[in-house]
Coordinates of C-alpha atoms in Angstrom, one line a residue:
M1 CA 49.8 7.6 -29.0
R2 CA 48.8 10.9 -27.4
W3 CA 51.4 13.7 -27.4
W4 CA 51.7 13.8 -23.6
R5 CA 52.5 10.1 -23.6
L6 CA 55.1 10.6 -26.2
L7 CA 56.6 13.4 -24.1
R8 CA 56.6 11.3 -20.9
K9 CA 58.3 8.4 -22.7
G10 CA 61.0 10.6 -24.0
I11 CA 60.1 10.0 -27.7
I12 CA 59.7 13.7 -28.3
R13 CA 60.8 16.9 -26.5
R14 CA 59.3 20.3 -26.4
V15 CA 61.0 23.3 -28.0
G16 CA 59.7 26.8 -27.4
A17 CA 59.4 29.1 -30.4
K18 CA 61.7 31.6 -28.6
D19 CA 64.5 29.1 -29.0
L20 CA 64.5 29.8 -32.8
V21 CA 63.9 33.5 -32.8
G22 CA 67.7 34.2 -32.6
L23 CA 68.1 32.2 -35.8
G24 CA 65.7 34.4 -37.7
L25 CA 63.4 31.5 -38.5
V26 CA 60.5 32.3 -36.4
T27 CA 58.8 35.4 -34.9
E28 CA 58.0 36.0 -31.2
G29 CA 54.4 35.0 -31.8
M30 CA 55.2 31.6 -33.4
S31 CA 53.8 28.4 -31.9
E32 CA 55.7 25.9 -29.9
L33 CA 57.3 23.0 -31.6
W34 CA 57.6 19.2 -31.0
L35 CA 60.7 17.5 -32.3
C36 CA 61.2 13.7 -32.6
K37 CA 64.1 11.7 -31.2
D38 CA 64.6 9.5 -34.2
V39 CA 66.7 9.2 -37.3
S40 CA 65.2 9.0 -40.8
V41 CA 64.9 11.9 -43.2
T42 CA 68.1 13.3 -44.7
L43 CA 66.7 16.8 -45.0
S44 CA 65.5 16.7 -41.4
F45 CA 68.8 15.3 -40.2
T46 CA 70.9 18.0 -41.8
L47 CA 68.5 20.8 -40.8
I48 CA 68.1 20.0 -37.2
N49 CA 71.8 19.4 -36.7
T50 CA 72.4 22.8 -38.3
L51 CA 69.9 24.4 -35.9
F52 CA 70.6 22.5 -32.7
D53 CA 73.8 20.6 -33.1
E54 CA 72.2 17.6 -31.6
S55 CA 72.4 14.4 -33.6
N56 CA 69.6 12.7 -31.7
I57 CA 67.0 15.4 -32.5
I58 CA 65.6 15.3 -36.0
F59 CA 62.7 16.7 -37.9
Q60 CA 60.3 13.9 -39.0
T61 CA 56.9 14.6 -40.4
P62 CA 54.9 12.0 -38.4
C63 CA 56.3 13.4 -35.1
F64 CA 56.4 17.1 -35.8
F65 CA 53.5 19.0 -34.2
H66 CA 52.7 22.6 -34.6
S67 CA 49.7 24.9 -34.6
N68 CA 51.2 27.5 -36.9
L69 CA 51.8 26.1 -40.4
S70 CA 53.9 29.1 -41.4
Y71 CA 56.8 27.5 -39.4
S72 CA 57.0 24.5 -41.7
Y73 CA 57.3 26.8 -44.7
E74 CA 60.0 28.8 -43.0
V75 CA 62.0 25.7 -42.1
V76 CA 62.0 24.6 -45.8
A77 CA 63.0 28.1 -46.9
Y78 CA 65.9 28.1 -44.5
Y79 CA 67.0 24.6 -45.6
Y80 CA 67.2 25.6 -49.3
D81 CA 68.6 29.1 -48.7
H82 CA 71.3 28.1 -46.2
V83 CA 71.8 24.3 -46.2
R84 CA 71.3 23.3 -49.8
K85 CA 71.9 26.5 -51.7
D86 CA 71.1 26.8 -55.4
N87 CA 69.3 23.5 -55.4
A88 CA 65.6 24.6 -55.7
V89 CA 63.2 26.0 -58.3
E90 CA 60.1 28.1 -57.2
L91 CA 57.0 26.6 -58.9
N92 CA 54.1 28.6 -60.1
Q93 CA 51.7 28.6 -57.1
C94 CA 48.7 29.0 -59.4
R95 CA 49.4 25.6 -60.9
H96 CA 51.1 23.6 -58.2
N97 CA 49.5 23.4 -54.8
H98 CA 46.8 25.6 -56.2
M99 CA 44.7 27.5 -53.6
G100 CA 42.9 29.8 -55.9
M101 CA 43.7 32.8 -53.7
D102 CA 44.7 36.3 -54.5
V103 CA 48.5 36.7 -55.0
R104 CA 48.4 40.4 -55.4
Y105 CA 48.0 43.4 -53.1
R106 CA 44.4 44.2 -53.8
H107 CA 42.3 43.6 -50.7
P108 CA 42.6 42.9 -47.0
P109 CA 44.0 40.7 -45.5
N110 CA 46.9 40.7 -48.1
Y111 CA 46.8 44.4 -48.6
T112 CA 46.9 46.5 -45.4
P113 CA 47.8 50.1 -45.4
R114 CA 49.7 49.6 -42.2
Y115 CA 52.2 47.2 -43.8
V116 CA 52.0 47.8 -47.6
K117 CA 52.6 51.1 -49.2
K118 CA 49.9 52.5 -51.5
E119 CA 52.2 52.4 -54.6
F120 CA 52.2 48.6 -54.3
I121 CA 48.4 48.2 -54.6
G122 CA 47.7 45.8 -57.4
G123 CA 51.3 44.5 -57.5
C124 CA 52.5 41.0 -57.1
R125 CA 53.1 39.8 -53.6
N126 CA 56.3 38.0 -54.8
A127 CA 57.7 41.4 -56.0
L128 CA 57.8 40.4 -59.6
E129 CA 56.5 42.7 -62.3
Y130 CA 54.1 40.0 -63.5
C131 CA 52.3 37.2 -61.7
E132 CA 49.4 34.9 -62.9
D133 CA 46.1 35.6 -61.3
C134 CA 45.5 32.4 -59.3
M135 CA 41.9 33.4 -58.6
V136 CA 41.0 32.5 -62.2
T137 CA 43.6 30.0 -63.3
D138 CA 42.2 27.6 -65.9
F139 CA 41.6 24.3 -64.2
E140 CA 43.2 22.4 -67.1
N141 CA 46.5 24.1 -66.2
I142 CA 46.4 23.1 -62.5
Y143 CA 48.5 20.1 -61.4
S144 CA 47.5 19.8 -57.8
V145 CA 44.9 21.6 -55.5
H146 CA 45.2 22.6 -51.9
Y147 CA 41.7 23.0 -50.6
T148 CA 42.0 25.8 -48.1
M149 CA 40.9 29.2 -49.3
C150 CA 38.1 27.6 -51.4
R151 CA 37.4 25.5 -48.3
K152 CA 37.3 21.8 -48.0
P153 CA 34.9 20.0 -50.4
W154 CA 33.3 18.1 -47.5
Q155 CA 32.5 21.4 -45.7
C156 CA 29.7 22.1 -48.2
I157 CA 30.5 25.8 -48.0
A158 CA 29.2 27.8 -51.0
K159 CA 28.0 31.1 -49.5
P160 CA 30.1 34.2 -50.5
D161 CA 31.2 36.6 -47.7
D162 CA 30.0 39.6 -49.8
G163 CA 28.9 41.8 -46.9
I164 CA 25.3 40.9 -47.6
T165 CA 25.2 37.2 -46.7
D166 CA 25.0 36.4 -43.0
C167 CA 28.3 34.7 -42.3
K168 CA 30.0 33.5 -39.1
K169 CA 33.8 33.2 -39.0
G170 CA 35.0 30.5 -41.4
T171 CA 31.6 29.7 -42.8
C172 CA 31.7 31.6 -46.1
L173 CA 34.0 32.1 -49.1
D174 CA 36.0 35.2 -48.6
T175 CA 35.5 37.2 -51.8
N176 CA 38.5 39.4 -51.0
V177 CA 40.7 36.4 -51.3
V178 CA 39.0 34.0 -53.8
N179 CA 36.9 34.1 -56.9
V180 CA 33.7 32.3 -55.9
E181 CA 32.8 30.9 -59.3
H182 CA 36.4 29.5 -59.6
C183 CA 36.1 27.9 -56.2
Y184 CA 32.9 26.2 -57.3
E185 CA 34.7 24.7 -60.2
V186 CA 37.6 23.5 -58.1
I187 CA 35.3 22.0 -55.4
K188 CA 33.1 20.3 -58.0
E189 CA 36.2 18.5 -59.4
W190 CA 36.6 16.8 -56.0
H191 CA 33.0 15.7 -55.9
K192 CA 33.3 14.3 -59.4
L193 CA 36.1 12.1 -58.1
R194 CA 33.9 10.9 -55.2
T195 CA 31.0 10.3 -57.6
E196 CA 33.3 8.2 -59.8
V197 CA 34.3 6.1 -56.9
E198 CA 30.7 5.6 -55.9
E199 CA 29.6 4.6 -59.4
E200 CA 32.5 2.2 -59.9
L201 CA 31.8 0.6 -56.5
L202 CA 28.2 0.2 -57.4
K203 CA 29.1 -1.6 -60.6
M204 CA 31.4 -3.9 -58.8
T205 CA 29.1 -4.8 -55.9
G206 CA 25.6 -4.0 -57.0
D207 CA 25.1 -2.4 -53.6
E208 CA 22.3 0.1 -54.1
T209 CA 22.7 1.6 -50.6
I210 CA 25.8 3.4 -52.0
M211 CA 23.5 5.9 -53.6
E212 CA 22.2 7.0 -50.2
G213 CA 25.3 9.2 -50.1
Q214 CA 24.0 11.1 -53.2
K215 CA 20.6 12.1 -52.0
G216 CA 21.5 15.6 -50.9
D217 CA 19.7 18.5 -52.5
Y218 CA 22.0 21.5 -51.7
K219 CA 23.6 23.0 -54.8
N220 CA 23.8 19.8 -56.7
D221 CA 25.4 21.5 -59.6
I222 CA 28.5 21.8 -57.3
F223 CA 28.2 19.1 -54.7
M224 CA 26.6 16.5 -56.8
G225 CA 24.2 15.3 -54.1
H226 CA 26.8 15.0 -51.4
C227 CA 25.4 17.9 -49.4
N228 CA 22.1 18.6 -47.7
D229 CA 22.9 22.1 -46.5
D230 CA 25.6 24.7 -46.3
G231 CA 28.3 23.9 -43.7
N232 CA 30.0 20.9 -42.1
D233 CA 26.7 19.5 -40.9
G234 CA 25.3 19.3 -44.4
Y235 CA 27.8 16.8 -45.7
L236 CA 26.6 13.3 -46.5
L237 CA 29.2 10.6 -45.8
M238 CA 29.8 7.9 -48.4
S239 CA 27.2 5.1 -47.9
G240 CA 27.4 1.3 -48.5
K241 CA 27.3 -1.9 -46.6
D242 CA 30.3 -2.9 -44.5
D243 CA 31.3 -5.6 -47.0
T244 CA 31.1 -3.0 -49.8
I245 CA 33.3 -0.5 -48.0
K246 CA 35.9 -3.2 -47.5
R247 CA 36.1 -3.6 -51.3
V248 CA 37.1 0.0 -52.1
N249 CA 40.7 -1.0 -52.4
D250 CA 39.7 -3.5 -55.1
L251 CA 38.9 -0.5 -57.4
Y252 CA 42.7 0.2 -57.6
H253 CA 44.0 -3.3 -58.2

């Protein structure tokens, strides 16, 4: 159901970001929020009651819309700092929800003279004396990957934004933020998984049309035949007959 229909039916209500500024959770520039009228998640129930003192307004992931993801992080931080104190452990971001991004003050946009003093250049952004360099974390030590800074695997983005390559906004790997070779490794792991699914599906069905999705010729050492060119338009969708696609779930039974 579209958001405006949900709003009209009273399933959700609109809350401006300015409503939360006084609580110190958001900044003036934060996006507007959409909160569900429902009851489900304990964390959400406690949090929204704490913020709004309204038992019928609760935070629920399927019904929470925002265009600024930083709010979701701040909400969680508030919950564990003020609602459930001393009940959380900060994980190593290089190994959990790994983005492969720079976690030190070394380059823009993380280091900006306007906001960060020169004596902090090269230091950890979490203010600790030592922090692992997430840009080169050994893949064997990574538990989960968040494909953002290294770009989505299906975007077929492999060009570095090195000041030489012709890049439009969002079409290259930002070499100030990520290590390009490391990103190639992380992206390739996703394509290995897709290849594994295709090969297992071929064994199960004998459908040779599946291999149409591996006929790309752009950087096959990374994308494994799933890309024809750099960028979104270069991605090849998985192929196969309708009956074959319906049997994907059978691979996991």
